[in-house]
mmCIF file of C-alpha atoms in Angstrom:
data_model
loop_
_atom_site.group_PDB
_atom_site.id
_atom_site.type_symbol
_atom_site.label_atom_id
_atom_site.label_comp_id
_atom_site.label_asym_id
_atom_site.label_seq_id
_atom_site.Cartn_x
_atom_site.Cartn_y
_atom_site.Cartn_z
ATOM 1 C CA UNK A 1402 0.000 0.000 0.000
ATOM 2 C CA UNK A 1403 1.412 3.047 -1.057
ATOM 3 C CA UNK A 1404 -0.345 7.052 0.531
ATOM 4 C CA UNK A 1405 0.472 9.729 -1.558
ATOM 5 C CA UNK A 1406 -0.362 13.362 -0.965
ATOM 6 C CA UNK A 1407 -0.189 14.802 -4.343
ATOM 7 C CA UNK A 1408 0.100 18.695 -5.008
ATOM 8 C CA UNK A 1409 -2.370 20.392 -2.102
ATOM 9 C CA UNK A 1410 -2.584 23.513 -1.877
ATOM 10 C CA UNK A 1411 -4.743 24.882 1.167
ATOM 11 C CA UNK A 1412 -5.209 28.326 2.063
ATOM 12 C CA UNK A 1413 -6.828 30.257 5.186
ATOM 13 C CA UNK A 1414 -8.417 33.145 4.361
ATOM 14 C CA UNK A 1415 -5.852 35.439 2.885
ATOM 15 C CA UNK A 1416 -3.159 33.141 4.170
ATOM 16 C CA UNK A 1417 -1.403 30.258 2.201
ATOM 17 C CA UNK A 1418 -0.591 27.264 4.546
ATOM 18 C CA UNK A 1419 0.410 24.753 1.996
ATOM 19 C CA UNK A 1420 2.049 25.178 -2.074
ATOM 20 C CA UNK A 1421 2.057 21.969 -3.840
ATOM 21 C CA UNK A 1422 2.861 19.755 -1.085
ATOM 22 C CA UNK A 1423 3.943 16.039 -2.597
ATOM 23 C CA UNK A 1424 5.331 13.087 -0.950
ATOM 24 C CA UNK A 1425 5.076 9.670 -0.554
ATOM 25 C CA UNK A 1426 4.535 6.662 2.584
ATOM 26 C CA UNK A 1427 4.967 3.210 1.910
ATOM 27 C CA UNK A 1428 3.137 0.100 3.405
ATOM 28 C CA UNK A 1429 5.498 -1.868 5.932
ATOM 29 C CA UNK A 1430 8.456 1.376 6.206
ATOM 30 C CA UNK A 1431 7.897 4.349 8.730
ATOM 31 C CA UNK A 1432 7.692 7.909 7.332
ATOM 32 C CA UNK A 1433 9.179 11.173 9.231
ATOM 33 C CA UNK A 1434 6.834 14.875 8.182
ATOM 34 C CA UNK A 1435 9.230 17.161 9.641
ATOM 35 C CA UNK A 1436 8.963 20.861 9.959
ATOM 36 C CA UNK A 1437 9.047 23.879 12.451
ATOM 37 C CA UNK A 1438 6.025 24.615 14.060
ATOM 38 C CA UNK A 1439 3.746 26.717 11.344
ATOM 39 C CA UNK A 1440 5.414 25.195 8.894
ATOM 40 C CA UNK A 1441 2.507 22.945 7.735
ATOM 41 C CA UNK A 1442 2.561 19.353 9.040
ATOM 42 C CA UNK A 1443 -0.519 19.395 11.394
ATOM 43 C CA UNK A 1444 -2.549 20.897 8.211
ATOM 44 C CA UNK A 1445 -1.163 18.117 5.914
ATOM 45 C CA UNK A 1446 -2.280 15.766 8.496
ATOM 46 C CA UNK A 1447 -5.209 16.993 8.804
ATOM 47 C CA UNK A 1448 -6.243 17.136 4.640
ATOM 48 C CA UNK A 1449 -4.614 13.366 4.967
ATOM 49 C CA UNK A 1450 -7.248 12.466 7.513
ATOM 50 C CA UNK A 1451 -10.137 14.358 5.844
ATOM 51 C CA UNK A 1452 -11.167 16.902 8.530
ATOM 52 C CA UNK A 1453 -10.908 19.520 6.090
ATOM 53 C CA UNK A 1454 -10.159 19.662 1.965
ATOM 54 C CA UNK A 1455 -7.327 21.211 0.350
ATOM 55 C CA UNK A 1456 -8.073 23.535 -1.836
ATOM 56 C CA UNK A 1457 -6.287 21.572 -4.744
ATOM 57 C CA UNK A 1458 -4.213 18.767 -5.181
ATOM 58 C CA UNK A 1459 -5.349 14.714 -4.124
ATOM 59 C CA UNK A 1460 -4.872 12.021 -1.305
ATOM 60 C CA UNK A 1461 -4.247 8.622 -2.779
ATOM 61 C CA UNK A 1462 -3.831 5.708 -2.098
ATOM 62 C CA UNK A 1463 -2.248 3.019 -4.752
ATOM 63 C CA UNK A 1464 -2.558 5.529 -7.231
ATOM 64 C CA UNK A 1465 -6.273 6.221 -6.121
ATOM 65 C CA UNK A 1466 -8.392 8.828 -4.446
ATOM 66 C CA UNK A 1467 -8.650 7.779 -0.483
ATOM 67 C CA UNK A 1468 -11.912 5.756 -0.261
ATOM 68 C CA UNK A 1469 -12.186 6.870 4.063
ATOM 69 C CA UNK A 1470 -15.185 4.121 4.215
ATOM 70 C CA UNK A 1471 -12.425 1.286 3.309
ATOM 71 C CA UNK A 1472 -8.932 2.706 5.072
ATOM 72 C CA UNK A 1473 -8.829 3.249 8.660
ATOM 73 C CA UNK A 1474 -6.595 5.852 9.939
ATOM 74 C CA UNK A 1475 -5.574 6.040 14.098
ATOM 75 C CA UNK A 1476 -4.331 9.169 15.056
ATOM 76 C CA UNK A 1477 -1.826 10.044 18.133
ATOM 77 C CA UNK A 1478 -2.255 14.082 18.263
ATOM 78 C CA UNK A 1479 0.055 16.204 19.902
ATOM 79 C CA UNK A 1480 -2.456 18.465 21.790
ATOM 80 C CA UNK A 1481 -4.183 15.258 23.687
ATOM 81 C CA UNK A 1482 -7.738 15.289 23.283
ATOM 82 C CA UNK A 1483 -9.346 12.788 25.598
ATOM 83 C CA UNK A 1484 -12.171 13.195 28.432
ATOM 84 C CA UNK A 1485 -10.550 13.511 31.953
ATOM 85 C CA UNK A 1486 -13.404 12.952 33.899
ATOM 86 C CA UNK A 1487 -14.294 9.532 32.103
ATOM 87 C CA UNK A 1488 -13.675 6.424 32.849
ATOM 88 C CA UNK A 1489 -11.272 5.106 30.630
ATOM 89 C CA UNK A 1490 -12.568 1.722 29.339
ATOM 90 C CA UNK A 1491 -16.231 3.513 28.573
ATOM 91 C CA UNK A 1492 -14.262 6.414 26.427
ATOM 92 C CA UNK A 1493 -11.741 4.062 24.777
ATOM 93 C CA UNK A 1494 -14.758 1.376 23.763
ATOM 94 C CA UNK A 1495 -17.189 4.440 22.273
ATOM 95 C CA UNK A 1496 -13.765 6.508 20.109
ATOM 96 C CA UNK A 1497 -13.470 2.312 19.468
ATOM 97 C CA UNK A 1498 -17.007 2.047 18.289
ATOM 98 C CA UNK A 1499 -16.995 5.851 16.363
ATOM 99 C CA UNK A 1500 -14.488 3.777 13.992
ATOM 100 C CA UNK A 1501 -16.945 1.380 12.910
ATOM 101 C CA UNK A 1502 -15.783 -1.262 15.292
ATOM 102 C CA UNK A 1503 -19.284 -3.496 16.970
ATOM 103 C CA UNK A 1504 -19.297 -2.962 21.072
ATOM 104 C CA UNK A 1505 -18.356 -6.676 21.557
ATOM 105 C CA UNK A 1506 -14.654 -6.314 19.101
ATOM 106 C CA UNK A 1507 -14.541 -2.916 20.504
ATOM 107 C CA UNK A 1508 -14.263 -4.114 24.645
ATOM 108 C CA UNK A 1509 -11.899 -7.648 23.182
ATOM 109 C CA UNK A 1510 -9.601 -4.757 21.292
ATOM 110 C CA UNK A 1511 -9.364 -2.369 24.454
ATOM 111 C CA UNK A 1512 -8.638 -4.934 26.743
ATOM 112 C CA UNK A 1513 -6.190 -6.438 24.453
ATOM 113 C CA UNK A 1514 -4.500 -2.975 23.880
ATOM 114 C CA UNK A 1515 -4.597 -2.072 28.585
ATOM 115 C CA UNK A 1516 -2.825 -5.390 28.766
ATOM 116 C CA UNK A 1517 -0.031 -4.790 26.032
ATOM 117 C CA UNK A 1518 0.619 -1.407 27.845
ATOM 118 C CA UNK A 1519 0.606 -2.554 30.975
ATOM 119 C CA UNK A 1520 -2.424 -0.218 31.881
ATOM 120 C CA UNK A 1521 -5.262 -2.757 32.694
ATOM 121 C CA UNK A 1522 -5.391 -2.169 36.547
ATOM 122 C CA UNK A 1523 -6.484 1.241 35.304
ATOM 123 C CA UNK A 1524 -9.052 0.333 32.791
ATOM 124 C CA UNK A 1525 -12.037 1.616 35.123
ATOM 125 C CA UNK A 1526 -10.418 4.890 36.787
ATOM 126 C CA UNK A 1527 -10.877 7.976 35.320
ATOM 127 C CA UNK A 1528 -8.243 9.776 32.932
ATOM 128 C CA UNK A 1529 -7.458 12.467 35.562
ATOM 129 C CA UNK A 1530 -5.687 9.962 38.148
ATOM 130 C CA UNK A 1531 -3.271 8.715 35.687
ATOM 131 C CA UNK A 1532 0.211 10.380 35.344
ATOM 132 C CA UNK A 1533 0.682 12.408 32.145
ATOM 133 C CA UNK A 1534 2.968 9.299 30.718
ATOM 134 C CA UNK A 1535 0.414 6.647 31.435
ATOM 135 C CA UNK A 1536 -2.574 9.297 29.837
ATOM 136 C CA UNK A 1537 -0.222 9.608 26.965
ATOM 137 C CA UNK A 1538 -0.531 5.267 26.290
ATOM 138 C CA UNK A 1539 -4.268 5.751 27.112
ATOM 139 C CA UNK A 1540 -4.025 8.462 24.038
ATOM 140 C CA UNK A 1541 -2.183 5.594 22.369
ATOM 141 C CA UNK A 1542 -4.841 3.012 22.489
ATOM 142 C CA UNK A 1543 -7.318 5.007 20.560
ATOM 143 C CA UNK A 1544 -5.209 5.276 17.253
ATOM 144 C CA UNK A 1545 -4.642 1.521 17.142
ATOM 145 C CA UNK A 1546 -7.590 -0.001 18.930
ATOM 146 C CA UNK A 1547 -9.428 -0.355 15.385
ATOM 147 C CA UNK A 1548 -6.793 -1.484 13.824
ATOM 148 C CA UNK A 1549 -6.116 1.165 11.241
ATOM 149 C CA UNK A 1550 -4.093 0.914 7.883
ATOM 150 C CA UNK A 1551 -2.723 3.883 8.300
ATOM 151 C CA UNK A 1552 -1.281 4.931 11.867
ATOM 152 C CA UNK A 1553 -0.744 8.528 12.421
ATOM 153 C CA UNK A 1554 1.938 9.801 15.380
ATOM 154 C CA UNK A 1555 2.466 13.364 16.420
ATOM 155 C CA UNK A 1556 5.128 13.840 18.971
ATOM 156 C CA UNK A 1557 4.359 10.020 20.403
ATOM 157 C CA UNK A 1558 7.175 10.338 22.693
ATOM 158 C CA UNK A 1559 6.077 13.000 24.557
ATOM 159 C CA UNK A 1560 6.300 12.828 28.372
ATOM 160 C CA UNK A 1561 7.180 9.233 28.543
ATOM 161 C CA UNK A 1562 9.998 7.690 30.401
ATOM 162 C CA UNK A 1563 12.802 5.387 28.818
ATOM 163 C CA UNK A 1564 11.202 2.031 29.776
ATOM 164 C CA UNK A 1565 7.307 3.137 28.551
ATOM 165 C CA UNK A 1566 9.327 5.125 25.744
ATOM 166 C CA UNK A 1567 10.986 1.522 24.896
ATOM 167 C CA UNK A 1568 7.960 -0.333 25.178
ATOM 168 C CA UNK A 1569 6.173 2.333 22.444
ATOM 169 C CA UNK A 1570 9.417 1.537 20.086
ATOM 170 C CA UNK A 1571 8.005 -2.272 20.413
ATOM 171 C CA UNK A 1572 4.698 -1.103 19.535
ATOM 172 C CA UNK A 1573 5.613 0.581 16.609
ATOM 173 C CA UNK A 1574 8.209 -1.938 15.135
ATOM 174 C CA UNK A 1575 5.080 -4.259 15.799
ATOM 175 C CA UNK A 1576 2.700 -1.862 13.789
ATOM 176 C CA UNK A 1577 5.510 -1.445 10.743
ATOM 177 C CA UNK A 1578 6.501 -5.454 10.509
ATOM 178 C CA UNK A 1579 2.225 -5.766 9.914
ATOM 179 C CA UNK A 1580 2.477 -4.148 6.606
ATOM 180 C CA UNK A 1581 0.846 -0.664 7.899
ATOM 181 C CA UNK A 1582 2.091 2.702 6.964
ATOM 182 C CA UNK A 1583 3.336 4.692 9.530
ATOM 183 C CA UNK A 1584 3.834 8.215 9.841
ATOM 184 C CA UNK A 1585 5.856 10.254 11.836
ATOM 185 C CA UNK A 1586 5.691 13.608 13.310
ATOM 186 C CA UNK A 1587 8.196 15.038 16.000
ATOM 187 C CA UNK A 1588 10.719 17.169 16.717
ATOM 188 C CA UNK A 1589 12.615 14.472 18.450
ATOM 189 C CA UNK A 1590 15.353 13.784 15.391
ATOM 190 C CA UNK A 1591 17.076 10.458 17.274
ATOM 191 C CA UNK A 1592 13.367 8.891 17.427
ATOM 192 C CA UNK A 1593 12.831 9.685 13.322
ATOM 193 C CA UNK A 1594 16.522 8.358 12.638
ATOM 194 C CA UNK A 1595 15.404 4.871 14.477
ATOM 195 C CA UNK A 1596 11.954 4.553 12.384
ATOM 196 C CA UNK A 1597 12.226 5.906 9.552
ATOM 197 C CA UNK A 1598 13.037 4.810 6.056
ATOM 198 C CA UNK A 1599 12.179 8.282 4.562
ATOM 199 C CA UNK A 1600 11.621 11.843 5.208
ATOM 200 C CA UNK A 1601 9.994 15.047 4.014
ATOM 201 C CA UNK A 1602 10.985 18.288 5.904
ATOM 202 C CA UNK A 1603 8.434 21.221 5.153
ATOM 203 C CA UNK A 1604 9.698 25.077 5.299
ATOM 204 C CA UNK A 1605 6.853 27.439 5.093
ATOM 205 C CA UNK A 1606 4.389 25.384 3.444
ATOM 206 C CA UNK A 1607 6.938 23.742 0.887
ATOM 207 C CA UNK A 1608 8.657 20.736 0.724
ATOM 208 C CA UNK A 1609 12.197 21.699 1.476
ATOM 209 C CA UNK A 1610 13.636 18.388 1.294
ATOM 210 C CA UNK A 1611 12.408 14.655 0.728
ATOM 211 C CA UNK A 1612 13.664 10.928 -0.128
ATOM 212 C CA UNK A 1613 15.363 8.292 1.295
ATOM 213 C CA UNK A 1614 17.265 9.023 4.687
ATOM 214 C CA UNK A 1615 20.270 7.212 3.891
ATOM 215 C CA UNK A 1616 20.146 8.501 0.021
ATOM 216 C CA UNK A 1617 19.440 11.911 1.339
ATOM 217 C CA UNK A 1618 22.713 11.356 3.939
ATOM 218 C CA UNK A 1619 24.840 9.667 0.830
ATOM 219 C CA UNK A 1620 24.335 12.927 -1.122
ATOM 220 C CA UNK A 1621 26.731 14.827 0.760
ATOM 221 C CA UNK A 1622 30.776 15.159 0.534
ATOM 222 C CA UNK A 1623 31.948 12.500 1.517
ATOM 223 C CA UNK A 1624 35.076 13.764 2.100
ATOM 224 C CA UNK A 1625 35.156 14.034 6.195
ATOM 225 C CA UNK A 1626 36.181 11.198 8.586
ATOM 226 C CA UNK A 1627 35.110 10.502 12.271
ATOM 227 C CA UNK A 1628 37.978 9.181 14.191
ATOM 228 C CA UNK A 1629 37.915 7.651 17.977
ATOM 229 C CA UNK A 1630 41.302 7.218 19.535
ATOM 230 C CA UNK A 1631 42.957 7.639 22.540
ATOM 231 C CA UNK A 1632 45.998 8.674 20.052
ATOM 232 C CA UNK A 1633 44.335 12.601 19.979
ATOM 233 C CA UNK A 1634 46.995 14.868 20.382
ATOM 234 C CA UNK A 1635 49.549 13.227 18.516
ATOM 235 C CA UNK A 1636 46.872 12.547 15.661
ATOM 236 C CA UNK A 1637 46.029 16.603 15.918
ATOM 237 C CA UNK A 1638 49.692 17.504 15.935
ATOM 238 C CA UNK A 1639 50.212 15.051 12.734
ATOM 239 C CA UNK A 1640 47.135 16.474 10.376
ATOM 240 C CA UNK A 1641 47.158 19.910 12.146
ATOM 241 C CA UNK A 1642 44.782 22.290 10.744
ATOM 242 C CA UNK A 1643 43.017 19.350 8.884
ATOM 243 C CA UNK A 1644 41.372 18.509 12.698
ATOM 244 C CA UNK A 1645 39.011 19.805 14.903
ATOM 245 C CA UNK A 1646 37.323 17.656 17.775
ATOM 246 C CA UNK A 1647 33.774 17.238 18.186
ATOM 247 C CA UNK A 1648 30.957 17.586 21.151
ATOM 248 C CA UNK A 1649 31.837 14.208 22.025
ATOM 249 C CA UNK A 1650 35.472 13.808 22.049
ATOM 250 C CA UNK A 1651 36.108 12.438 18.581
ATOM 251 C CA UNK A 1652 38.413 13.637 16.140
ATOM 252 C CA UNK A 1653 36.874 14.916 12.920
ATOM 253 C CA UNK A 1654 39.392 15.416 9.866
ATOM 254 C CA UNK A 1655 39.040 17.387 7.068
ATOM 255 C CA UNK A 1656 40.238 15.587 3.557
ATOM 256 C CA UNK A 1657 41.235 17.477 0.972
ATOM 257 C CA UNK A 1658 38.957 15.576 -1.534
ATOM 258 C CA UNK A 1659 37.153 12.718 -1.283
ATOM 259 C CA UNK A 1660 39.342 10.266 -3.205
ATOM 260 C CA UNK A 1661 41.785 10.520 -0.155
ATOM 261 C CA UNK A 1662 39.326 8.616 2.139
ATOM 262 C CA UNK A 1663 41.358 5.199 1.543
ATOM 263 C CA UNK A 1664 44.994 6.386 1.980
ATOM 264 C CA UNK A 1665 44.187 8.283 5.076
ATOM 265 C CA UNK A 1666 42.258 5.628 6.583
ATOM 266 C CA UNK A 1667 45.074 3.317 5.932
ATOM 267 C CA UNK A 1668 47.507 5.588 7.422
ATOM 268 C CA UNK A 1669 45.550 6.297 10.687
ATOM 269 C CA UNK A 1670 44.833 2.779 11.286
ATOM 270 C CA UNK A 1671 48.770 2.024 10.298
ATOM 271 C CA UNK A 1672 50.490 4.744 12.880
ATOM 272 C CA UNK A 1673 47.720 5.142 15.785
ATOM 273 C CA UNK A 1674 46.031 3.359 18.117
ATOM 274 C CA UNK A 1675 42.497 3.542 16.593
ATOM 275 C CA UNK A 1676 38.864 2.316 17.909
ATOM 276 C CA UNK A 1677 36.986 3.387 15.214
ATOM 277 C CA UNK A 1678 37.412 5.095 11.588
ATOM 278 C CA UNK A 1679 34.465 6.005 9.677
ATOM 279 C CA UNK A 1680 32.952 8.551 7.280
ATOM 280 C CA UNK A 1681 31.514 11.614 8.563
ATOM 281 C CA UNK A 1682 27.772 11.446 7.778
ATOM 282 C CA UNK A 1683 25.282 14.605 9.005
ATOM 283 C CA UNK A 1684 22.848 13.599 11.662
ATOM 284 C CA UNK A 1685 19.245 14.042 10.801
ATOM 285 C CA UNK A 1686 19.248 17.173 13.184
ATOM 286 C CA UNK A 1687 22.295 18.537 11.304
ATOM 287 C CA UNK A 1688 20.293 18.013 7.869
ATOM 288 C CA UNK A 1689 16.870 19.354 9.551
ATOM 289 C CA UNK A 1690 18.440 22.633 11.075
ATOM 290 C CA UNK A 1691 19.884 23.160 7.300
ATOM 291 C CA UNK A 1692 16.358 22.756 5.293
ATOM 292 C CA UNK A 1693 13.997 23.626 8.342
ATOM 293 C CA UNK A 1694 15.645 26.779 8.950
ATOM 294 C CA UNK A 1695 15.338 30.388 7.992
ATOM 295 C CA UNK A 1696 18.160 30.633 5.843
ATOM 296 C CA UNK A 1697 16.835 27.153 3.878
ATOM 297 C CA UNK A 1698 17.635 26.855 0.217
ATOM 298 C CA UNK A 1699 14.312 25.049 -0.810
ATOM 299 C CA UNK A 1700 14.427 22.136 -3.093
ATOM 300 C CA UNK A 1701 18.307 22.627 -3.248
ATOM 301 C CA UNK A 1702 19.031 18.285 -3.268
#
């Protein structure tokens, strides 16, 4: 199964949100919408899940308009939206039942979903005695209790420790390896490095930058080389100006083309006690700040 949003265009009023906004998600692989906030994600969402039209421009999927009767979406949002004063099994069962599921699969799914989270002692309090981490797996169960095609997250992370954080990284590798497309949203770069396959970064209503992660990381010089040693100073007094160190303590060396990579390699593993040798690659932040930011050069790769 393959989503495409295909040239929208969606204006407010006097204000244009989105210009021609393409990109594609693939069945089985996770997809990372990044952007600043007001840069246009949460409307692209939004036109994906149908609670308002673009102005121009289609939702596919396979190469056809969305049919919303036949694909079901679940949807994490940022900005939580459940009822605090409800008790949780009643609320999950009826957003359950709103998604066409019958009372009896609704309860089985519910249950299922409290157990896998390790929320079930909890399944008849209301929302407002959890903590804002357990609330946020409550939020979870809605967007896959129905057992969408498509599974929306915005910001999923948010306020969760490392163990519940861990067991929502088992969730989702669960939710990918069962053929469904999921879609990223978050400002959390390390989290869209683990998941996902491919990327689109919007800037100001425009996609910026999209493709392959790796591809997208491949595409730049490749003429840089991380180095981890305990052999620092004398490497630094060797290559001189060549070096600088990094955040973490690693040597980063400048090559004065790309073609050197071999011979230098060869030479620092030869003369120095060397952990590791690799190519420099830009993080996903490194790449984000560059397209996401003011001084962005749209469409430039």
């Amino acid at each position: 199964m393959i989503l495409e949003l295909k040239n929208i265009e969606k204006s407010f009023g006097e204000k244009k949100v989105l210009t021609g906004v393409s990109f594609k998600a693939e069945g089985g692989k996770a997809f990372g919408l990044l952007g600043r906030n007001g840069a246009g994600k949460t409307t692209s969402i939004r036109i994906l899940m149908d609670v308002f039209p673009a102005n121009s421009g289609e939702v596919l999927i396979d190469g056809k308009p969305i049919n919303y009767s036949k694909i079901g979406i679940g949807y994490l949002p940022e900005e939580r939206g459940l009822y605090p004063k409800k008790v949780i099994v009643d609320q999950l069962c009826y957003f359950a039942e709103l998604k066409g599921m019958r009372h009896k699969d609704a309860i089985a799914s519910v249950d299922y979903w409290l157990e896998r989270l390790g929320m079930a002692e909890y399944r008849n309090k209301r929302l407002d005695t959890l903590s804002k981490g357990n609330q946020q797996k409550i939020q979870l169960v809605t967007a896959l209790a129905h057992d969408p095609d498509i599974v929306i997250l915005d910001e999923p992370f948010s306020g969760l420790d490392p163990v519940n954080a861990m067991l929502l990284k088992n969730v989702v590798k669960e939710q990918i390896a069962k053929g469904k497309i999921v879609l990223f949203s978050s400002h959390q770069m390390s989290y869209i490095e683990e998941f996902c396959d491919s990327i689109a970064i919007l800037n100001k209503g425009v996609v910026a930058l999209q493709g392959d992660l790796r591809d997208i990381k491949r595409d730049y010089p490749r003429d840089r080389l991380v180095v981890r040693t305990v052999a620092l100073e004398r490497i630094r007094s060797d290559f001189g100006a060549a070096c600088t160190v990094m955040e973490n303590g690693d040597l980063l060396i400048q090559l004065s083309s790309p073609g050197e990579k071999k011979a230098v390699m060869t030479r620092l593993v030869e003369n120095y006690d060397i952990d590791e040798v690799k190519v420099y690659e830009p993080s996903l932040n490194d790449i984000f700040v560059e397209y996401a930011g003011d001084s962005a050069r749209e469409g430039e790769k």
